[in-house]
Structure formats: structure tokens, C-alpha cells
Tab-separated table of C-alpha atoms and ligand atoms in Angstrom:
chain	number	residue	atom	x	y	z
A	121	UNK	CA	71.773	-85.676	114.617
A	122	UNK	CA	71.691	-81.953	114.273
A	123	UNK	CA	74.271	-79.659	112.824
A	124	UNK	CA	73.820	-76.207	114.227
A	125	UNK	CA	74.842	-73.170	112.365
A	126	UNK	CA	75.793	-69.908	113.991
A	127	UNK	CA	73.213	-67.181	114.186
A	128	UNK	CA	74.299	-63.923	112.669
A	129	UNK	CA	73.836	-62.033	115.893
A	130	UNK	CA	76.321	-64.228	117.749
A	131	UNK	CA	79.906	-63.051	117.881
A	132	UNK	CA	82.316	-65.104	115.863
A	133	UNK	CA	84.741	-66.835	118.260
A	134	UNK	CA	87.580	-65.905	115.930
A	135	UNK	CA	87.018	-62.314	117.046
A	136	UNK	CA	87.973	-63.332	120.556
A	137	UNK	CA	90.452	-66.171	120.151
A	138	UNK	CA	93.119	-65.648	117.496
A	139	UNK	CA	91.739	-67.144	114.314
A	140	UNK	CA	94.421	-69.774	113.753
A	141	UNK	CA	94.109	-71.148	117.311
A	142	UNK	CA	90.356	-71.358	117.048
A	143	UNK	CA	90.403	-72.886	113.580
A	144	UNK	CA	92.953	-75.555	114.574
A	145	UNK	CA	90.856	-76.598	117.546
A	146	UNK	CA	87.724	-76.789	115.487
A	147	UNK	CA	89.401	-78.846	112.750
A	148	UNK	CA	90.807	-81.138	115.393
A	149	UNK	CA	87.471	-81.746	117.014
A	150	UNK	CA	85.869	-82.353	113.663
A	151	UNK	CA	88.604	-84.807	112.737
A	152	UNK	CA	88.226	-86.731	115.985
A	153	UNK	CA	84.502	-86.890	115.660
A	154	UNK	CA	84.547	-87.889	112.041
A	155	UNK	CA	86.996	-90.714	112.736
A	156	UNK	CA	85.090	-92.028	115.691
A	157	UNK	CA	81.563	-91.847	114.497
A	158	UNK	CA	82.190	-92.597	110.849
A	159	UNK	CA	80.743	-89.230	110.024
A	160	UNK	CA	81.689	-87.081	107.138
A	161	UNK	CA	81.678	-83.499	108.258
A	162	UNK	CA	82.257	-80.557	105.989
A	163	UNK	CA	85.902	-79.589	105.659
A	164	UNK	CA	87.072	-76.436	107.379
A	165	UNK	CA	85.904	-73.375	105.584
A	166	UNK	CA	82.962	-75.093	103.902
A	167	UNK	CA	79.809	-73.710	105.408
A	168	UNK	CA	79.530	-73.082	109.110
A	169	UNK	CA	78.830	-76.562	110.507
A	170	UNK	CA	80.272	-76.780	113.974
A	171	UNK	CA	80.355	-79.620	116.509
A	172	UNK	CA	77.855	-82.326	115.797
A	173	UNK	CA	75.588	-83.138	118.699
A	174	UNK	CA	72.125	-84.192	119.704
A	175	UNK	CA	69.880	-82.070	121.937
A	176	UNK	CA	70.339	-83.551	125.391
A	177	UNK	CA	68.148	-84.099	128.403
A	178	UNK	CA	67.981	-81.766	131.416
A	179	UNK	CA	68.150	-78.569	129.347
A	180	UNK	CA	66.464	-75.465	130.701
A	181	UNK	CA	64.199	-73.595	128.300
A	182	UNK	CA	65.426	-70.253	129.642
A	183	UNK	CA	66.979	-67.917	127.124
A	184	UNK	CA	70.717	-68.513	126.747
A	185	UNK	CA	73.049	-65.667	127.688
A	186	UNK	CA	74.490	-64.078	124.531
A	187	UNK	CA	77.651	-65.748	123.186
A	188	UNK	CA	79.544	-62.491	123.521
A	189	UNK	CA	78.913	-62.363	127.299
A	190	UNK	CA	79.604	-66.068	127.818
A	191	UNK	CA	83.018	-65.695	126.204
A	192	UNK	CA	84.172	-62.299	127.461
A	193	UNK	CA	83.012	-62.272	131.097
A	194	UNK	CA	84.999	-65.132	132.619
A	195	UNK	CA	86.735	-66.401	135.690
A	196	UNK	CA	89.915	-68.227	134.695
A	197	UNK	CA	92.572	-67.027	137.105
A	198	UNK	CA	95.386	-68.714	135.179
A	199	UNK	CA	94.700	-66.094	132.494
A	200	UNK	CA	94.226	-63.167	134.898
A	201	UNK	CA	91.837	-62.161	137.670
A	202	UNK	CA	89.839	-59.509	135.759
A	203	UNK	CA	86.652	-60.639	133.993
A	204	UNK	CA	88.004	-59.520	130.596
A	205	UNK	CA	91.505	-60.978	131.122
A	206	UNK	CA	90.765	-64.603	130.083
A	207	UNK	CA	89.456	-63.588	126.634
A	208	UNK	CA	92.337	-61.161	126.155
A	209	UNK	CA	94.953	-63.722	127.225
A	210	UNK	CA	93.234	-66.763	125.712
A	211	UNK	CA	95.985	-67.221	123.113
A	212	UNK	CA	98.504	-67.947	125.913
A	213	UNK	CA	96.841	-71.290	126.683
A	214	UNK	CA	98.191	-74.065	124.455
A	215	UNK	CA	95.648	-76.842	124.010
A	216	UNK	CA	97.377	-79.070	121.475
A	217	UNK	CA	98.510	-81.684	122.102
A	218	UNK	CA	96.305	-82.378	125.121
A	219	UNK	CA	96.216	-85.474	127.261
A	220	UNK	CA	94.244	-86.339	130.365
A	221	UNK	CA	95.619	-88.709	132.985
A	222	UNK	CA	93.026	-90.886	134.709
A	223	UNK	CA	94.480	-92.582	137.773
A	224	UNK	CA	94.137	-93.342	141.470
A	225	UNK	CA	91.805	-96.006	142.857
A	226	UNK	CA	90.623	-97.571	139.598
A	227	UNK	CA	91.239	-100.704	137.512
A	228	UNK	CA	91.823	-98.907	134.214
A	229	UNK	CA	94.198	-96.003	134.756
A	230	UNK	CA	95.677	-94.398	131.682
A	231	UNK	CA	96.701	-91.341	129.772
A	232	UNK	CA	94.099	-90.424	127.214
A	233	UNK	CA	94.321	-88.126	124.239
A	234	UNK	CA	91.370	-85.832	123.802
A	235	UNK	CA	90.206	-87.896	120.812
A	236	UNK	CA	89.973	-90.982	123.054
A	237	UNK	CA	87.368	-89.129	125.063
A	238	UNK	CA	85.509	-87.896	122.038
A	239	UNK	CA	85.512	-90.840	119.695
A	240	UNK	CA	83.313	-93.352	121.395
A	241	UNK	CA	80.510	-91.075	122.421
A	242	UNK	CA	78.039	-88.795	120.862
A	243	UNK	CA	78.092	-85.259	122.058
A	244	UNK	CA	74.973	-83.684	123.502
A	245	UNK	CA	73.881	-80.118	123.924
A	246	UNK	CA	72.787	-79.320	127.477
A	247	UNK	CA	71.535	-75.839	128.250
A	248	UNK	CA	72.401	-75.309	131.913
A	249	UNK	CA	72.249	-72.429	134.352
A	250	UNK	CA	75.634	-71.468	135.860
A	251	UNK	CA	75.486	-69.571	139.175
A	252	UNK	CA	78.731	-67.956	140.271
A	253	UNK	CA	79.471	-67.588	143.981
A	254	UNK	CA	79.972	-63.865	143.293
A	255	UNK	CA	76.226	-63.432	142.682
A	256	UNK	CA	75.848	-63.453	138.905
A	257	UNK	CA	74.501	-66.178	136.661
A	258	UNK	CA	74.323	-67.200	133.011
A	259	UNK	CA	72.498	-69.763	130.881
A	260	UNK	CA	74.963	-71.602	128.653
A	261	UNK	CA	74.364	-74.096	125.834
A	262	UNK	CA	77.199	-76.548	126.499
A	263	UNK	CA	78.246	-79.358	124.191
A	264	UNK	CA	79.719	-82.373	125.929
A	265	UNK	CA	79.157	-85.796	127.402
A	266	UNK	CA	78.451	-87.194	130.849
A	267	UNK	CA	81.518	-87.502	133.075
A	268	UNK	CA	80.138	-90.870	134.125
A	269	UNK	CA	81.170	-92.288	130.771
A	270	UNK	CA	84.818	-91.669	131.613
A	271	UNK	CA	84.314	-92.998	135.122
A	272	UNK	CA	82.789	-96.228	133.831
A	273	UNK	CA	85.694	-96.695	131.433
A	274	UNK	CA	88.162	-96.224	134.302
A	275	UNK	CA	86.305	-98.677	136.583
A	276	UNK	CA	86.779	-97.140	140.037
A	277	UNK	CA	87.646	-99.586	142.848
A	278	UNK	CA	85.334	-100.226	145.751
A	279	UNK	CA	87.593	-97.968	147.831
A	280	UNK	CA	87.092	-94.904	145.588
A	281	UNK	CA	84.788	-92.353	147.227
A	282	UNK	CA	85.810	-89.093	145.549
A	283	UNK	CA	87.045	-87.812	142.217
A	284	UNK	CA	89.779	-85.154	142.146
A	285	UNK	CA	90.403	-82.909	139.139
A	286	UNK	CA	93.462	-80.907	138.158
A	287	UNK	CA	93.807	-78.090	135.624
A	288	UNK	CA	96.754	-77.459	133.365
A	289	UNK	CA	99.982	-76.203	134.998
A	290	UNK	CA	102.084	-74.012	132.711
A	291	UNK	CA	103.457	-70.990	134.586
A	292	UNK	CA	105.811	-70.127	131.721
A	293	UNK	CA	102.833	-69.278	129.558
A	294	UNK	CA	99.905	-68.684	131.916
A	295	UNK	CA	100.450	-65.288	133.546
A	296	UNK	CA	98.129	-65.935	136.516
A	297	UNK	CA	100.208	-68.922	137.586
A	298	UNK	CA	103.200	-66.668	138.123
A	299	UNK	CA	101.291	-65.026	140.988
A	300	UNK	CA	100.303	-66.749	144.237
A	301	UNK	CA	96.596	-65.969	143.855
A	302	UNK	CA	95.682	-69.630	144.339
A	303	UNK	CA	97.670	-72.814	144.854
A	304	UNK	CA	98.506	-73.992	141.359
A	305	UNK	CA	97.442	-76.079	139.597
A	306	UNK	CA	93.754	-75.259	140.165
A	307	UNK	CA	92.136	-78.297	141.754
A	308	UNK	CA	88.572	-79.388	142.407
A	309	UNK	CA	86.760	-82.450	143.648
A	310	UNK	CA	83.408	-84.198	143.765
A	311	UNK	CA	82.038	-87.067	145.785
A	312	UNK	CA	81.870	-90.152	143.539
A	313	UNK	CA	78.052	-90.154	143.464
A	314	UNK	CA	78.056	-86.462	142.447
A	315	UNK	CA	80.574	-87.223	139.715
A	316	UNK	CA	78.440	-90.111	138.442
A	317	UNK	CA	75.268	-88.033	138.392
A	318	UNK	CA	73.884	-87.682	134.848
A	319	UNK	CA	73.782	-83.876	135.170
A	320	UNK	CA	77.583	-83.753	135.575
A	321	UNK	CA	79.049	-82.946	132.209
A	322	UNK	CA	82.477	-82.830	130.601
A	323	UNK	CA	82.142	-80.009	128.098
A	324	UNK	CA	84.142	-79.687	124.897
A	325	UNK	CA	82.106	-76.921	123.348
A	326	UNK	CA	79.530	-74.207	123.775
A	327	UNK	CA	77.041	-72.613	121.442
A	328	UNK	CA	77.699	-75.467	119.030
A	329	UNK	CA	81.409	-74.797	118.583
A	330	UNK	CA	84.600	-75.929	120.252
A	331	UNK	CA	85.201	-74.365	123.666
A	332	UNK	CA	87.002	-71.049	123.465
A	333	UNK	CA	90.174	-71.140	125.568
A	334	UNK	CA	88.768	-68.647	128.078
A	335	UNK	CA	85.909	-71.056	128.832
A	336	UNK	CA	88.274	-73.916	129.671
A	337	UNK	CA	89.352	-75.539	126.404
A	338	UNK	CA	89.687	-78.245	125.503
A	339	UNK	CA	87.839	-80.049	128.303
A	340	UNK	CA	86.104	-78.646	131.393
A	341	UNK	CA	83.702	-79.819	134.014
A	342	UNK	CA	80.148	-78.458	134.331
A	343	UNK	CA	78.288	-79.166	137.594
A	344	UNK	CA	75.169	-77.021	137.324
A	345	UNK	CA	73.863	-77.351	140.896
A	346	UNK	CA	77.117	-76.095	142.429
A	347	UNK	CA	78.700	-72.649	142.410
A	348	UNK	CA	80.640	-71.949	139.213
A	349	UNK	CA	84.081	-72.462	140.710
A	350	UNK	CA	83.457	-76.226	140.996
A	351	UNK	CA	83.331	-76.340	137.181
A	352	UNK	CA	87.073	-76.699	136.704
A	353	UNK	CA	88.577	-75.717	133.364
A	354	UNK	CA	91.270	-77.165	131.084
A	355	UNK	CA	91.435	-80.517	132.887
A	356	UNK	CA	94.609	-82.629	132.649
A	357	UNK	CA	94.013	-85.123	135.443
A	358	UNK	CA	91.074	-87.052	136.897
A	359	UNK	CA	91.963	-89.105	139.961
A	360	UNK	CA	89.901	-91.456	142.143
A	361	UNK	CA	90.581	-91.050	145.853
A	362	UNK	CA	89.493	-92.619	149.105
A	363	UNK	CA	89.604	-89.363	151.072
A	364	UNK	CA	88.087	-85.970	150.292
A	365	UNK	CA	90.511	-84.175	147.960
A	366	UNK	CA	91.758	-80.660	148.624
A	367	UNK	CA	90.420	-77.965	146.301
A	368	UNK	CA	92.017	-74.679	145.233
A	369	UNK	CA	89.353	-72.401	146.739
A	370	UNK	CA	89.006	-74.412	149.937
A	371	UNK	CA	92.797	-74.221	150.420
A	372	UNK	CA	92.734	-70.466	149.813
A	373	UNK	CA	89.783	-69.579	152.112
A	374	UNK	CA	88.324	-72.606	153.904
A	375	UNK	CA	85.704	-70.591	155.810
A	376	UNK	CA	84.357	-69.100	152.562
A	377	UNK	CA	84.514	-72.015	150.118
A	378	UNK	CA	83.518	-75.460	151.332
A	379	UNK	CA	83.996	-78.767	149.571
A	380	UNK	CA	80.345	-79.144	148.575
A	381	UNK	CA	79.595	-75.599	147.427
A	382	UNK	CA	76.029	-76.467	146.471
A	383	UNK	CA	74.098	-73.394	145.408
A	384	UNK	CA	72.143	-72.605	148.568
A	385	UNK	CA	70.258	-69.333	149.166
A	386	UNK	CA	69.977	-70.225	152.870
A	387	UNK	CA	73.724	-70.337	153.484
A	388	UNK	CA	75.270	-66.906	152.942
A	389	UNK	CA	78.860	-66.485	151.910
A	390	UNK	CA	80.548	-65.034	155.032
A	391	UNK	CA	80.803	-61.643	153.303
A	392	UNK	CA	77.538	-61.485	151.326
A	393	UNK	CA	74.090	-63.040	150.946
A	394	UNK	CA	73.402	-65.736	148.357
A	395	UNK	CA	69.637	-65.074	148.294
A	396	UNK	CA	69.584	-63.373	144.893
A	397	UNK	CA	71.592	-63.230	141.707
A	398	UNK	CA	71.889	-61.073	138.603
A	399	UNK	CA	71.551	-62.852	135.276
A	400	UNK	CA	74.206	-61.366	133.013
A	401	UNK	CA	72.448	-59.067	130.545
A	402	UNK	CA	69.572	-58.259	132.951
A	403	UNK	CA	69.203	-55.422	135.423
A	404	UNK	CA	66.809	-56.837	137.998
A	405	UNK	CA	68.024	-59.407	140.488
A	406	UNK	CA	66.234	-62.736	140.687
A	407	UNK	CA	65.822	-65.154	143.561
A	408	UNK	CA	68.502	-67.819	143.764
A	409	UNK	CA	67.036	-71.322	143.795
A	410	UNK	CA	68.166	-74.170	146.022
A	411	UNK	CA	70.645	-76.328	144.088
A	412	UNK	CA	70.407	-73.676	141.369
A	413	UNK	CA	66.974	-75.074	140.456
A	414	UNK	CA	68.206	-78.670	140.013
A	415	UNK	CA	66.791	-79.881	143.352
A	416	UNK	CA	64.472	-82.499	141.848
A	417	UNK	CA	67.486	-84.173	140.305
A	418	UNK	CA	70.083	-83.868	143.058
A	419	UNK	CA	68.510	-83.179	146.483
A	420	UNK	CA	68.511	-86.917	147.285
A	421	UNK	CA	72.323	-86.951	147.189
A	422	UNK	CA	72.364	-84.860	150.366
A	423	UNK	CA	69.530	-86.423	152.359
A	424	UNK	CA	70.241	-86.316	156.069
A	425	UNK	CA	73.202	-83.943	155.687
A	426	UNK	CA	73.332	-80.618	157.498
A	427	UNK	CA	73.979	-78.350	154.503
A	428	UNK	CA	74.924	-75.421	156.759
A	429	UNK	CA	77.795	-77.497	158.088
A	430	UNK	CA	78.669	-79.214	154.790
A	431	UNK	CA	78.481	-76.023	152.733
B	1191	MTE	N1	88.916	-73.343	136.425
B	1191	MTE	C1	90.198	-72.961	136.472
B	1191	MTE	N2	91.150	-73.817	136.075
B	1191	MTE	N3	90.574	-71.722	136.896
B	1191	MTE	C2	89.650	-70.817	137.337
B	1191	MTE	O1	90.023	-69.697	137.730
B	1191	MTE	N4	87.272	-70.350	137.741
B	1191	MTE	C3	86.016	-70.968	138.169
B	1191	MTE	C4	85.527	-72.021	137.173
B	1191	MTE	N5	86.626	-72.869	136.738
B	1191	MTE	C5	88.273	-71.191	137.318
B	1191	MTE	C6	87.947	-72.478	136.816
B	1191	MTE	C7	84.961	-69.990	138.407
B	1191	MTE	S1	85.141	-69.001	139.792
B	1191	MTE	C8	83.854	-69.884	137.614
B	1191	MTE	S2	82.547	-68.862	138.053
B	1191	MTE	C9	83.750	-70.647	136.341
B	1191	MTE	O2	84.954	-71.367	136.044
B	1191	MTE	C10	83.478	-69.688	135.208
B	1191	MTE	O3	83.314	-70.385	134.001
B	1191	MTE	P1	83.051	-69.536	132.663
B	1191	MTE	O4	84.153	-68.550	132.534
B	1191	MTE	O5	83.027	-70.539	131.535
B	1191	MTE	O6	81.730	-68.872	132.859
């Protein structure tokens, strides 16, 4: 077990999220963890211990993107379409109480509180690359656990072939949802084998602390070999389906955003190339890698598929 402390150079999340919102979330996560794991963590305000986690597998050794960039350059259309909007409007997202419905084709449907997800399992840090379809990328130290743990608990039926995800719907408070930018709530989906893959993470934190609202608090998906928009934020529902679920971006522009959305330098977006990307904080562009560099782990999932057709 490792308790990470914040480096001085990293921005304090309380500078971005109003202090009381951030502090409540952090206390809550600590409480849940302490109860579940029998751990005694320092009380709020004592030292700077954050989430408790173990270093996980699959991490890249590339340099993480600075905390400041990870938390102020975001896509979270519920909080606005500008890159700075989500951090500015982060306080409008209410994350307590938070429940997640797990339903559809499974033997163990239910409504789970966030603590139910956190208690039984240790959190891991996974440093993953995130490649946005817009042509920029980051390296983010996530804290979370494999989605497959939730799937196993739910026991999908033999008929389940996909997993559908839904984000929070709260147009009274989320300004973006009062505009028809996308079909709300934001939805995403994975094939069941993609969802079960050990790289697929449910994140509850980054840089060793609870997720800031603008990054999808309190629970968001991270699928590192797919374009960033597949990593749905602020999840309230996980549903097993027999047929391919609709997704927000596919509904909005089906010729531009396919269901699979695997990072693929050989399949251009209809309006721009995907051959290169700019790592946030760097000037030069770098070559985009097939499956965002996770090919050894995931290429077998797509054997025999025409990835130009199933883009
Ligand atoms: N999830 C929801 N609910 N709403 C969104 O607008 N944007 C997606 C994805 N998840 C989005 C979302 C896009 S386009 C990207 S690139 C990533 O979140 C960005 O995640 P980050 O802000 O943590 O980097």
C-alpha cells in the first residue's frame, strides 16, 4: 500500500473545484475506503494523504501531463463546450448522494451506492495515455479499479453481448444539458469482451486524489485504446444489452463517430487525419499509434474485423 502525497508543483484541486465540494468528496472517499478495507486513514486536514492505492499493471512510464492541464483542459459538454468551461462550471455538478444502477441482461441487477463499488476492492493507480479524437493527447495517472469487477458482481446472462453506460441527467443544474448539443443523457457502449478487458478501468480519482468534477466525478470510464469520448464521465447507469447500444456521438454524427472508435491512424476522421497528435504541453506533433499503443493487449479483440468498416 502506498499513500501518495501531492508534489508542490501540482495545482491544488481546491483551486479549481470550490474547496468545500472537493473536501466533502475526499472525506467521503476516505470514509468509504476506511470502512471497507479496515484501514485507518488520516482525518481530513491532517497531512496530505489522498486516496490509498497500489501501483497497478499496464502503466506507461511516459511523463504524466501536469495536473493543471489534466483538470483545466476538458471535454465535458454537460458543463459547457469550451475546454475551460468544465473546470469553471464544475461546482454545478452535484455528486452526493450518488448511486449507480446496474441492470439489463444480468442475474444481479441493483442500485449501488458509490461506497458499494469502493469497499470491496483495492484501488490501483494506472498511468494511461488518453488520445482525443480532436488530435491531442495526455498521460493521466488514474486511480480506480477494473470495470470487470462490477461486471462479475452483476453476473451478465448468456444473452448479454454489450454494456451500455449513461451519464448523469440534471438539466436544471448542468448548463450544457439545456442546449441540444448532444442527445442527453450522454451515452456510451462497449462490447462485453471490451468491457471485461483488464485495461478497462472505472476511475474514482486522478493524481492520487478524488476525481475533480470536471474529470467525471465521482465515477468515470477509462478505455485507453479508444478515442477519449468513449471514456464516459459521471456514470449513473451500467446496463447489459443483447444489441449494440446507441451512443451520444454516434447519434449526433454517425459518419464521424463509430461504435468502436478504436484509436487508428489509418482511418482518418472524415474532416481530418488521425496520423499524428499533440501531447498537451508539447509543441511538436507525435505519431499516433494503433490502438493508442495498447495493441499488444487488445488487437486480438478485433481479429478478422475490417477496422475501416467497424471504425
Ligand atoms: N462524458 C460525458 N458525460 N460528457 C462529455 O462531454 N466528453 C468525452 C469524454 N467523456 C464527455 C464525456 C470526451 S470528448 C473526452 S476527450 C473525454 O471525456 C475527456 O476526458 P478528460 O476531460 O478527463 O480529459
